Amino acid sequence: MKVVTYLRVSTEMQKDRGSLETQRESLNEYCKKNNLNIIDSFEDVMSGGIADRDGILKIMAMLPLKKFEGVVVQNSDRISRDFKDGTLFFNDFRKHNVRLISVMEGPLDFRDDNTDAMAKIRLIFSEMERRKMRIRTKVSMAALANTDRYLGGGLLPHFKVKIINKEKKIVKNEETWDLERQKYLDILKYRSFKKVAELYCINYSTFLEQVRKVELIGHRMFGEFIKDPYTLKKVKNKDPFISSEKVLPALLTDEEFNLINALLKDNRKKFKNPKRKYLFSGLLYCSCGKKFAGNIVSKKTKSYYYYRCEGCKVFYNVDKLEINIKNAILSHPHLKLLNDTTFRLQDLQDKIELENKKLEDLVKRQREITQLLMDGLLDASTIKPELEKLKKLVDLSKQEIKKYENLILENSNFVITEDNISDLKELLFMENTDEIMEELQEILCLIVNRIIIKALEDIEVIF
């Protein structure tokens, strides 16, 4: 009979201890003894509670190819320790007439209903055993967290390891204790984590990790990092074990620790919700015709601000673009004319005159066509589309005239003085506090109609 072998251990530690090789030797010996021809072998180093394992998935993918008639394992729980996943695997074996051959339990032919039922009962017990193992692990971890025993790994600088009654214990480090305590009290003094990190020459990120550790007030955390079952890499445990009692020397009081972490929380909240204002919001347009909007992207400990087009999605760094816009405004030849109210109103009046002339021409054309129609020189069915088109153009022209008249009315209420222009030049390059930003935006909306961004260095300001 052609077979494949499948080996599995849950952890790299078990693999290093030789558990995988022990299984391999056992399977090879069994196959040799029972005249089973091994055509391939697969293995996984992962928990049986996880279905997405490379080795087992490769076997399942080969089932339809009919290259083998059996899968040899040390025990059926090597296939899965989860009832739902294991049942799906076993159903696939049954569908493709493949037997599961267990060294410990014997051949399992899933075409036989009794064998199939027994295999699934074993799956239930395997899952129960896995859950018990988890509980036992949690209990043992909780017990270790409630002691001052040294269990390996790094320690905070105010601790040291000392052998007491032939056991390694974590005790107070007299040489560093006072300095370390002063370091944390300085956080409350300066109200700045960064400043304290610089004063004591500590890596800023490392320092932020240290201030949250419950070991500072005498509690013990165990299982802070666990192994990701999928990547097998160390990841932060969302639910580590913390001792119920204070089992270690406390560097800080509970009150000091809570004050420091409240300060840390406030600082993080400020970082996550920056009050960055975008000076030219509402005035910026892209060459594609759409508006620019302010955006922010946060990565680790830094935030990036930029303007992004709502249409073509092109984006520019806020600081670089705003400096270029300020220079474009101040260097524009029309700026010196902006304090002349008559100039601005006359420009609108000129537009109204042009639109009125256009309207007169359209109305005249309408009358001519109507007269020809009344004289019987034109057919109503052929001339109707042109009359409808002329009516739309007349309505549009009237709307434009009304718009310019409203603008004249609005602009008559505004008086832009030399002081406004002088204030603008001064405010544009001052530090942007909330008060200055508000005043600047008020002046800009009064002076600037829109700003068209064609490129970072190609900016058109329309007054």
XYZ file of C-alpha atoms in Angstrom:
463
model
C 0.000 0.000 0.000
C 1.269 3.461 -0.882
C 1.186 5.858 2.078
C 2.419 9.243 3.255
C 3.552 9.943 6.799
C 2.501 12.968 8.843
C 4.405 14.194 11.913
C 3.472 17.082 14.202
C 4.728 18.734 17.391
C 3.283 21.890 18.928
C 6.448 23.896 19.660
C 10.005 24.449 18.468
C 11.149 23.353 21.930
C 9.566 19.933 21.391
C 11.235 19.744 17.994
C 14.627 20.648 19.490
C 14.200 17.956 22.140
C 13.852 15.366 19.372
C 10.109 14.677 19.565
C 9.749 15.054 15.796
C 12.610 12.655 15.071
C 11.204 10.147 17.563
C 7.909 10.194 15.671
C 9.720 9.806 12.338
C 11.639 6.736 13.545
C 8.446 5.195 14.946
C 6.502 5.755 11.699
C 9.307 4.440 9.486
C 9.647 1.314 11.631
C 5.871 0.715 11.579
C 5.667 1.096 7.783
C 8.623 -1.254 7.253
C 7.104 -3.848 9.555
C 3.674 -3.651 7.834
C 4.960 -3.472 4.219
C 3.726 0.079 3.674
C 5.460 2.001 0.873
C 6.194 5.602 1.973
C 6.040 7.894 -1.074
C 6.282 11.206 0.823
C 6.489 12.654 4.310
C 5.012 15.856 5.772
C 5.504 17.633 9.090
C 4.294 20.671 11.048
C 5.542 22.505 14.118
C 2.257 24.025 15.253
C -0.646 23.481 17.609
C -3.182 20.826 16.630
C -5.915 23.358 17.334
C -4.936 25.281 14.179
C -6.231 24.013 10.845
C -4.028 26.115 8.532
C -0.837 24.050 8.769
C 1.345 23.676 5.676
C 1.943 19.946 6.060
C -1.654 18.845 6.603
C -2.942 21.202 3.878
C -0.534 19.659 1.359
C -1.858 16.197 2.227
C -5.471 17.355 1.824
C -4.607 18.919 -1.558
C -3.140 15.576 -2.739
C -6.203 13.498 -1.822
C -8.039 13.951 -5.159
C -4.906 12.881 -7.068
C -5.184 9.293 -5.697
C -1.409 8.987 -5.288
C -1.664 7.191 -1.927
C -4.164 5.072 -0.030
C -3.264 5.895 3.558
C -1.828 8.530 5.913
C 0.359 7.167 8.723
C 0.531 9.067 12.019
C 1.751 8.343 15.534
C -1.689 9.132 16.974
C -4.919 10.447 15.400
C -4.621 13.661 17.445
C -1.586 14.534 15.291
C -4.076 15.347 12.498
C -6.103 17.719 14.687
C -7.010 18.531 18.283
C -10.081 20.507 17.207
C -13.348 18.597 16.778
C -14.744 20.743 13.950
C -11.528 20.852 11.880
C -10.736 17.190 12.557
C -14.200 16.112 11.401
C -13.709 17.975 8.108
C -10.324 16.295 7.585
C -11.757 12.831 8.349
C -14.714 13.428 6.011
C -12.267 14.211 3.198
C -10.365 10.982 3.941
C -13.646 9.071 3.714
C -14.655 10.814 0.467
C -11.406 9.842 -1.285
C -11.171 6.306 0.245
C -7.986 7.128 2.167
C -7.323 5.357 5.471
C -5.776 6.995 8.516
C -3.250 4.586 9.990
C -2.338 5.315 13.605
C 0.657 3.569 15.171
C -0.999 3.804 18.598
C -4.613 3.061 17.563
C -4.270 0.949 14.420
C -5.780 1.499 10.937
C -8.890 3.697 10.789
C -11.114 3.032 7.780
C -13.635 5.868 7.618
C -15.834 3.935 5.194
C -16.883 1.913 8.252
C -19.461 3.883 10.267
C -18.319 2.454 13.617
C -14.692 3.366 12.930
C -15.751 6.845 11.772
C -17.789 7.374 14.937
C -14.932 6.188 17.191
C -12.464 8.488 15.433
C -14.746 11.451 16.030
C -15.185 10.505 19.690
C -11.387 10.503 19.984
C -11.407 14.017 18.467
C -13.757 15.175 21.221
C -11.401 13.796 23.871
C -8.398 15.375 22.081
C -10.077 18.778 22.155
C -10.976 18.338 25.831
C -7.361 17.411 26.575
C -6.134 20.510 24.713
C -8.422 22.691 26.814
C -7.189 21.009 30.006
C -3.595 21.651 28.935
C -4.413 25.337 28.485
C -5.964 25.510 31.950
C -2.984 23.699 33.513
C -0.596 26.104 31.756
C -2.549 29.134 32.986
C -2.633 27.808 36.553
C 1.116 27.141 36.576
C 1.815 30.602 35.064
C -0.389 32.253 37.684
C 1.463 30.370 40.436
C 4.835 31.526 39.086
C 3.605 35.123 38.856
C 2.849 35.084 42.594
C 6.466 34.426 43.615
C 9.684 36.450 43.731
C 11.642 33.631 42.035
C 13.907 34.617 39.169
C 12.641 32.832 36.064
C 15.169 34.131 33.536
C 15.199 37.121 31.202
C 16.002 40.783 31.806
C 15.220 42.786 34.946
C 14.467 46.441 35.573
C 17.620 48.326 36.742
C 16.430 48.655 40.343
C 16.345 44.835 40.769
C 19.067 42.214 41.018
C 19.220 38.430 41.418
C 20.358 36.933 44.709
C 20.590 33.268 45.751
C 18.577 32.659 48.938
C 18.195 29.130 50.303
C 19.594 27.741 47.054
C 16.930 29.562 45.032
C 17.402 32.553 42.755
C 15.319 35.469 44.061
C 14.621 38.974 42.758
C 15.702 41.539 45.363
C 16.290 45.278 45.711
C 19.426 46.627 44.005
C 20.818 49.076 46.581
C 23.327 50.562 44.113
C 20.720 51.803 41.631
C 17.601 52.112 43.790
C 17.762 55.832 44.705
C 18.767 56.933 41.209
C 15.980 54.901 39.608
C 13.393 56.264 42.013
C 14.498 59.843 41.325
C 14.226 59.157 37.584
C 10.522 58.333 37.863
C 9.817 61.210 40.265
C 11.404 63.583 37.726
C 8.602 62.670 35.330
C 6.158 64.293 37.738
C 8.532 67.220 38.220
C 9.083 68.051 34.530
C 5.838 66.481 33.240
C 7.801 65.332 30.207
C 8.882 61.759 29.446
C 11.149 62.871 26.622
C 13.050 65.341 28.790
C 13.625 62.745 31.525
C 14.764 60.170 28.951
C 17.311 62.683 27.631
C 18.477 63.619 31.144
C 19.155 59.999 32.062
C 20.388 58.980 28.566
C 17.681 56.345 28.093
C 16.102 55.263 24.837
C 12.762 57.075 24.695
C 10.702 54.098 23.468
C 12.258 51.782 26.069
C 11.520 54.321 28.795
C 7.836 54.521 27.809
C 7.632 50.726 28.074
C 9.253 50.749 31.534
C 6.918 53.328 33.110
C 3.915 51.038 32.519
C 5.415 47.975 34.202
C 3.575 46.849 37.348
C 6.929 45.691 38.798
C 7.485 49.368 39.736
C 4.850 48.994 42.500
C 5.820 45.449 43.546
C 3.438 43.336 41.472
C 4.759 40.651 39.141
C 3.805 40.218 35.490
C 4.312 36.848 33.837
C 3.609 35.820 30.251
C 3.980 39.358 28.863
C 5.053 37.826 25.553
C 3.733 34.660 23.948
C 4.491 32.767 20.761
C 2.162 33.443 17.850
C 0.883 29.989 16.766
C 0.890 31.024 13.103
C 4.213 32.874 12.753
C 5.922 31.205 15.758
C 7.301 34.649 16.656
C 7.086 36.355 20.057
C 4.136 38.752 20.286
C 2.667 40.821 23.092
C 0.151 38.930 25.208
C -3.125 40.829 25.545
C -3.920 39.056 28.824
C -0.701 38.468 30.821
C -0.740 37.207 34.426
C -0.279 39.799 37.157
C 0.299 38.747 40.743
C -2.564 39.475 43.111
C -0.096 40.385 45.888
C 2.993 42.588 45.883
C 5.769 40.004 45.752
C 8.652 42.307 44.688
C 10.248 45.399 46.320
C 8.147 48.449 45.312
C 10.084 51.361 43.830
C 7.021 53.651 43.651
C 3.846 54.067 45.657
C 0.545 53.261 43.979
C -0.295 56.969 43.883
C 2.990 57.902 42.147
C 2.581 55.086 39.629
C -1.012 56.124 38.819
C -0.033 59.793 38.397
C 2.790 58.882 35.987
C 0.546 56.659 33.881
C -2.261 59.226 33.858
C 0.273 61.717 32.478
C 1.360 59.167 29.879
C -2.266 58.617 28.862
C -2.846 62.366 28.468
C 0.281 62.713 26.332
C -0.787 59.844 24.073
C -4.264 61.338 23.715
C -2.743 64.638 22.580
C -0.570 62.782 20.096
C -3.478 60.779 18.703
C -5.667 63.892 18.311
C -3.343 66.627 17.073
C -4.944 70.048 16.595
C -3.131 70.747 13.346
C -5.017 73.334 11.305
C -4.768 73.695 7.559
C -4.389 77.385 6.690
C -5.708 77.232 3.130
C -8.638 74.856 3.681
C -11.495 75.690 1.332
C -9.320 77.771 -1.016
C -7.199 75.091 -2.682
C -8.183 73.527 -6.001
C -6.333 70.966 -8.069
C -5.717 71.400 -11.796
C -8.170 68.481 -12.233
C -10.933 70.757 -10.861
C -11.456 69.089 -7.473
C -10.694 70.556 -4.028
C -7.736 69.780 -1.779
C -8.475 68.621 1.790
C -6.185 68.356 4.818
C -5.100 64.833 5.795
C -2.952 63.148 8.436
C -1.131 59.794 8.556
C 0.295 58.525 11.877
C 3.175 56.041 11.866
C 4.569 54.804 15.176
C 5.628 57.991 17.037
C 5.339 60.444 14.148
C 2.495 62.096 12.220
C 2.618 63.308 8.624
C 0.379 66.163 7.444
C -0.504 66.846 3.832
C -3.082 68.268 1.439
C -4.706 65.647 -0.822
C -6.844 66.193 -3.915
C -10.316 64.676 -3.543
C -10.295 63.821 -7.244
C -6.945 62.605 -8.599
C -5.598 61.892 -5.055
C -2.310 63.752 -5.635
C -0.900 65.000 -2.307
C 1.667 67.526 -1.056
C 3.438 68.026 2.263
C 1.581 70.730 4.236
C 4.613 72.804 5.248
C 6.236 72.809 1.783
C 3.011 73.648 -0.031
C 1.939 76.375 2.395
C 5.327 78.120 2.151
C 5.108 78.092 -1.667
C 1.529 79.425 -1.549
C 2.541 82.243 0.825
C 5.378 83.236 -1.500
C 3.022 83.083 -4.505
C 0.541 85.408 -2.764
C 3.156 87.939 -1.645
C 4.868 88.040 -5.045
C 1.618 88.428 -7.022
C 1.473 91.774 -8.968
C -2.218 92.311 -8.132
C -1.623 92.345 -4.373
C -0.839 96.078 -4.294
C -4.163 96.797 -6.073
C -6.324 94.857 -3.640
C -6.836 97.806 -1.309
C -8.686 99.631 -4.119
C -12.355 98.747 -3.561
C -13.367 100.490 -6.781
C -10.988 98.223 -8.727
C -12.689 95.095 -7.452
C -16.227 96.399 -7.944
C -15.424 97.692 -11.414
C -14.166 94.287 -12.413
C -17.528 92.787 -11.454
C -19.403 95.609 -13.212
C -17.446 94.920 -16.410
C -18.489 91.274 -16.239
C -22.140 92.297 -15.866
C -21.909 94.573 -18.946
C -20.431 91.775 -21.034
C -23.135 89.390 -19.887
C -25.863 91.987 -20.624
C -24.576 92.402 -24.184
C -24.552 88.635 -24.621
C -28.138 88.510 -23.288
C -29.274 91.216 -25.718
C -27.846 89.274 -28.661
C -29.626 86.106 -27.547
C -32.985 87.858 -27.077
C -32.606 89.562 -30.481
C -31.984 86.174 -32.116
C -35.071 84.765 -30.384
C -37.233 87.608 -31.772
C -35.899 87.158 -35.303
C -36.695 83.431 -35.351
C -40.151 84.038 -33.861
C -40.929 86.642 -36.536
C -39.840 84.287 -39.354
C -42.060 81.605 -37.848
C -45.062 83.978 -37.743
C -44.445 84.984 -41.379
C -44.570 81.299 -42.359
C -41.001 81.274 -43.623
C -39.895 78.598 -41.124
C -41.454 75.300 -40.086
C -42.272 75.003 -36.344
C -40.985 71.415 -36.046
C -37.543 72.268 -37.469
C -37.054 75.475 -35.483
C -38.238 74.149 -32.083
C -34.840 72.662 -30.974
C -33.035 75.959 -31.691
C -35.617 77.977 -29.748
C -35.259 75.643 -26.756
C -31.473 75.991 -26.898
C -31.732 79.804 -27.039
C -34.106 79.791 -24.039
C -31.569 77.805 -21.956
C -28.775 80.224 -22.906
C -30.950 83.225 -21.975
C -31.782 81.713 -18.560
C -28.110 80.929 -17.937
C -27.057 84.485 -18.847
C -29.659 85.945 -16.475
C -28.325 83.700 -13.655
C -24.761 84.930 -14.278
C -25.877 88.566 -14.133
C -27.721 87.903 -10.861
C -24.617 86.212 -9.429
C -22.373 89.192 -10.269
C -24.918 91.632 -8.816
C -24.932 89.667 -5.538
C -21.128 89.707 -5.473
C -21.127 93.496 -5.929
C -23.563 93.783 -3.021
C -21.365 91.551 -0.813
C -18.081 93.227 -1.792
C -19.496 96.681 -1.159
C -19.621 95.753 2.535
C -15.894 94.871 2.590
C -13.144 97.427 2.700
C -9.629 96.048 2.267
C -7.153 98.583 3.596
C -3.380 98.951 3.450
C -3.382 97.739 7.056
C -5.010 94.474 5.924
C -2.276 93.936 3.333
C 0.443 94.812 5.850
C -1.089 92.461 8.448
C -1.256 89.698 5.862
C 2.451 89.987 5.016
C 3.372 89.906 8.702
C 0.974 87.138 9.740
C 1.802 84.773 6.865
C 5.233 83.981 8.283
C 4.477 84.175 12.013
C 4.107 81.068 14.166
C 0.597 79.727 13.561
C -1.177 79.895 16.924
C -4.961 79.397 16.978
C -5.537 83.156 17.263
C -3.185 84.044 14.401
C -4.546 81.226 12.229
C -8.105 82.509 12.670
C -7.131 86.077 11.770
C -5.122 84.874 8.766
C -7.946 82.770 7.383
C -10.310 85.728 7.750
C -8.004 87.988 5.699
C -7.302 85.276 3.096
C -11.016 84.616 2.509
C -11.501 88.371 2.035
C -8.665 88.725 -0.485
C -8.257 85.369 -2.259
C -10.947 83.788 -4.450
C -9.201 80.470 -5.066
C -5.722 78.943 -5.357
C -5.066 76.432 -8.139
C -2.277 73.911 -7.491
C -0.810 72.596 -10.755
C 2.399 71.364 -9.079
C 4.362 72.075 -5.890
C 6.202 74.913 -7.658
C 3.390 75.868 -10.070
C 0.694 77.749 -8.131
C -1.916 80.160 -9.498
C -3.523 82.608 -7.068
C -6.833 84.131 -8.166
C -7.829 87.251 -6.220
